[in-house]
Structure formats: structure tokens, C-alpha cells
Amino acid sequence: MAILPILCYPNPRLHKVAKPVAQVDERIQTLVKDMLETMYDAQGIGLAATQIDVHERVIVIDVSEKRNEPMALINPEILWASEGKQLGEEGCLSVPCIYDGVERSIAVKVKALDENGNSREIDAEGMLAICIQHEMDHLLGKVFVEYLSPLKRNRIKTKLVKAQKQALRA
Ligand code: GNR
Ligand code: NI
């Protein structure tokens, strides 16, 4: 098991498009375990492989209160998304200390493989629906700040570049 470093916005590698997983083998199972360990360590509710600089379609999620319901979604596909949208406050482990509103479908139906290569369908709403959409955006190279105005996005960029330079000097 390993805790992996998480890429920080505006790292251009966050904008790479992930490739489908050809086979759910031991390598992918190890990746899923390491991603879960990294997500729990960072106290996130989800993590996309893109965020640890692996550009394959793998997501882990745990939206449970007790943090004991890990879930892996491999090659996820949205089968249906509700017309109805809701505005929710989002954050991202790749955009530390920044929170802002993003509009997402209230409910989604998703098909994906689990860590054993079994296909499953998930009817998601609430935080799970938001998290799935947020993570699937990462796999397409999209970070939530791209839904904000260019003005806000540029302020966030400047702030994070400064913070990262500061962290290097410390
Ligand atoms: O931990 C996370 N919390 C969160 C809160 C609101 C909307 C989305 C998220 S996902 C985020 C973890 C993360 O960055 N996943 O990519
Ligand atoms: Ni994120």
C-alpha cells in the first residue's frame, strides 16, 4: 500500500484525458488500493487516477459518514443524467483551500466495472451523484474551477502558484 502525491492545479497534467482500462488485473487492483489509501489520508470523498498522474479511467469514492464504504469505478459511463440541476459547494484535493458553487445533475445512472472486473450499475443522488460527476470530469481532464468565471479562475491560479512556490521555499 502507498500514499501517492496528488497533483495541484494549475499543473497541466490535470488536463490529460484518461484512457480506458483494458483489463482489471493485479496492477489495477493495486492502483485502486493505493488510491483509496491516498483518498482516506487526504480526507477526501473521492479521487480520480488523473490526480495522482495516472491517466487511466479509474475512480475511488467513499461518501459514507463512517468512511467505511469504499467504492471503485473503472471505465465509468453515464447512462442517464437528470435534467434537473442543483448548485452545490465543491472542493477538490487538487485545488486546496478553494470552495465554490458548481451546478450538476441532481441524479445520475452510471455503469462501471468494480475492482474485481464485475460490471455494475449505480443509481446515484445527493453527494454520491455530485462526487461521481466531479471525478468523471477529472478523467476528461476537467477541474471544477473551469466552471467558474475566468476572473475567479485566474485569482485561484495566482493564489495556488504563490502557495506552491512558498511551499517549495519552506
Ligand atoms: O473531497 C472532496 N470533496 C468534495 C466536495 C464537494 C464536491 C466534490 C468533492 S470531491 C473532493 C475530492 C476530490 O478532489 N476528488 O477529485
Ligand atoms: Ni477533485
Coordinates of C-alpha atoms and ligand atoms in Angstrom, one line a residue:
M1 CA 0.0 0.0 0.0
A2 CA 1.2 3.5 -0.7
I3 CA 0.1 7.1 -0.3
L4 CA 0.7 8.8 -3.6
P5 CA 1.4 12.6 -4.2
I6 CA -1.7 14.5 -5.5
L7 CA -1.2 16.9 -8.5
C8 CA -2.1 20.5 -7.7
Y9 CA -3.9 23.0 -10.0
P10 CA -2.7 24.6 -12.3
N11 CA -0.5 21.6 -13.2
P12 CA -1.1 20.9 -16.9
R13 CA -1.1 17.1 -16.2
L14 CA -4.5 17.5 -14.6
H15 CA -5.8 18.3 -18.1
K16 CA -4.7 15.0 -19.7
V17 CA -7.6 12.7 -20.9
A18 CA -7.5 9.3 -19.3
K19 CA -7.6 6.1 -21.4
P20 CA -10.0 3.2 -20.7
V21 CA -8.6 0.2 -18.7
A22 CA -8.2 -2.8 -21.0
Q23 CA -8.2 -5.4 -18.2
V24 CA -8.9 -5.3 -14.5
D25 CA -5.8 -7.1 -13.3
E26 CA -3.5 -7.1 -10.3
R27 CA -1.9 -3.8 -11.4
I28 CA -5.3 -2.1 -11.4
Q29 CA -6.2 -3.7 -8.0
T30 CA -3.0 -2.3 -6.5
L31 CA -3.8 1.1 -8.1
V32 CA -7.3 1.1 -6.5
K33 CA -5.9 0.2 -3.1
D34 CA -3.3 2.9 -3.3
M35 CA -5.9 5.4 -4.5
L36 CA -8.2 4.6 -1.5
E37 CA -5.3 4.9 0.9
T38 CA -4.4 8.3 -0.6
M39 CA -8.0 9.5 -0.6
Y40 CA -8.5 8.5 3.1
D41 CA -5.2 10.0 4.1
A42 CA -6.2 13.3 2.4
Q43 CA -9.7 13.1 3.9
G44 CA -11.4 13.3 0.5
I45 CA -14.7 11.7 -0.5
G46 CA -13.3 10.8 -3.9
L47 CA -10.2 10.6 -6.0
A48 CA -9.6 10.2 -9.8
A49 CA -6.4 8.4 -11.1
T50 CA -5.7 11.7 -13.1
Q51 CA -5.0 13.4 -9.7
I52 CA -2.1 11.0 -9.0
D53 CA -0.8 11.4 -12.5
V54 CA -2.1 8.0 -13.8
H55 CA -4.1 8.6 -16.9
E56 CA -6.5 5.6 -16.9
R57 CA -10.2 5.6 -16.2
V58 CA -10.2 4.7 -12.5
I59 CA -12.1 6.5 -9.7
V60 CA -12.5 5.7 -6.0
I61 CA -15.2 7.2 -3.8
D62 CA -16.4 6.9 -0.2
V63 CA -19.2 9.3 0.7
S64 CA -20.2 7.4 3.9
E65 CA -20.0 9.2 7.2
K66 CA -18.0 6.4 8.9
R67 CA -15.6 6.3 5.9
N68 CA -16.1 2.5 5.6
E69 CA -17.8 2.2 2.3
P70 CA -15.0 2.3 -0.3
M71 CA -16.1 2.0 -4.0
A72 CA -14.1 1.7 -7.2
L73 CA -15.5 2.7 -10.5
I74 CA -13.4 1.6 -13.5
N75 CA -14.3 2.7 -17.1
P76 CA -17.4 4.6 -15.7
E77 CA -20.1 5.6 -18.2
I78 CA -23.1 7.9 -17.6
L79 CA -26.1 6.0 -18.8
W80 CA -28.5 8.8 -17.8
A81 CA -28.3 12.2 -16.1
S82 CA -31.4 14.1 -14.7
E83 CA -32.4 17.3 -16.5
G84 CA -32.8 18.8 -13.0
K85 CA -29.6 20.5 -11.7
Q86 CA -28.6 21.7 -8.3
L87 CA -26.0 24.2 -7.2
G88 CA -23.6 22.6 -4.6
E89 CA -20.5 23.9 -2.9
E90 CA -17.5 21.9 -4.2
G91 CA -13.9 21.5 -3.2
C92 CA -11.0 19.4 -4.7
L93 CA -7.9 17.8 -3.3
S94 CA -6.1 19.2 -6.4
V95 CA -7.3 22.7 -5.6
P96 CA -6.6 23.1 -1.9
C97 CA -8.5 25.6 0.3
I98 CA -10.8 26.7 -2.5
Y99 CA -14.6 26.1 -2.4
D100 CA -17.2 27.4 -4.8
G101 CA -20.6 26.5 -6.2
V102 CA -21.0 24.2 -9.2
E103 CA -24.2 23.2 -11.0
R104 CA -24.6 19.4 -11.5
S105 CA -27.4 17.0 -12.4
I106 CA -29.3 16.0 -9.2
A107 CA -29.3 12.3 -10.1
V108 CA -27.2 10.1 -12.5
K109 CA -27.2 6.5 -13.5
V110 CA -23.7 5.1 -14.0
K111 CA -22.3 1.9 -15.4
A112 CA -18.8 0.8 -14.3
L113 CA -16.6 -2.1 -13.5
D114 CA -15.6 -2.8 -9.9
E115 CA -12.2 -3.8 -8.6
N116 CA -12.9 -7.4 -9.5
G117 CA -13.9 -6.6 -13.1
N118 CA -17.6 -7.1 -12.5
S119 CA -20.0 -4.7 -14.2
R120 CA -22.4 -2.8 -12.0
E121 CA -25.0 0.0 -12.4
I122 CA -25.4 2.7 -9.7
D123 CA -28.3 5.0 -9.3
A124 CA -26.8 8.0 -7.5
E125 CA -28.2 11.1 -6.0
G126 CA -27.1 13.6 -3.4
M127 CA -23.4 13.7 -2.5
L128 CA -22.7 10.5 -4.4
A129 CA -24.1 11.9 -7.7
I130 CA -22.1 15.1 -7.3
C131 CA -18.9 13.2 -6.5
I132 CA -19.3 10.8 -9.5
Q133 CA -19.7 13.8 -11.8
H134 CA -16.7 15.6 -10.3
E135 CA -14.5 12.6 -10.6
M136 CA -15.6 11.8 -14.1
D137 CA -14.7 15.3 -15.1
H138 CA -11.1 14.7 -13.8
L139 CA -10.9 11.7 -16.2
L140 CA -11.7 14.1 -19.0
G141 CA -9.0 16.5 -17.8
K142 CA -11.5 18.9 -16.3
V143 CA -11.1 20.5 -12.9
F144 CA -14.2 22.1 -11.2
V145 CA -12.7 25.7 -11.3
E146 CA -13.2 25.5 -15.1
Y147 CA -17.0 26.0 -14.3
L148 CA -16.2 29.3 -12.6
S149 CA -15.8 32.7 -14.2
P150 CA -12.3 33.5 -15.9
L151 CA -11.8 36.2 -13.2
K152 CA -12.3 33.7 -10.3
R153 CA -10.3 31.1 -12.1
N154 CA -7.3 33.4 -12.6
R155 CA -7.4 34.5 -9.0
I156 CA -7.4 30.9 -7.9
K157 CA -4.5 30.1 -10.3
T158 CA -2.4 33.0 -8.9
K159 CA -3.1 32.1 -5.3
L160 CA -2.2 28.4 -5.8
V161 CA 1.0 29.2 -7.8
K162 CA 2.1 31.5 -4.9
A163 CA 1.3 28.9 -2.3
Q164 CA 3.2 26.2 -4.2
K165 CA 6.3 28.5 -4.6
Q166 CA 6.0 29.3 -0.9
A167 CA 5.9 25.5 0.0
L168 CA 9.0 24.9 -2.1
R169 CA 10.9 27.5 -0.2
A170 CA 9.7 26.3 3.2
Ligands
GNR1 O1 -13.1 15.5 -1.1 C1 -13.8 16.1 -2.0 N1 -14.9 16.7 -1.6 C2 -15.8 17.2 -2.5 C3 -16.8 18.1 -2.0 C4 -17.8 18.6 -2.9 C5 -17.8 18.2 -4.2 C6 -16.8 17.3 -4.7 C7 -15.8 16.8 -3.8 S1 -14.6 15.7 -4.5 C8 -13.3 16.1 -3.4 C9 -12.2 15.1 -3.6 C10 -11.6 15.3 -5.0 O2 -11.0 16.3 -5.3 N2 -11.9 14.4 -5.9 O3 -11.5 14.6 -7.2
NI2 NI -11.3 16.7 -7.4

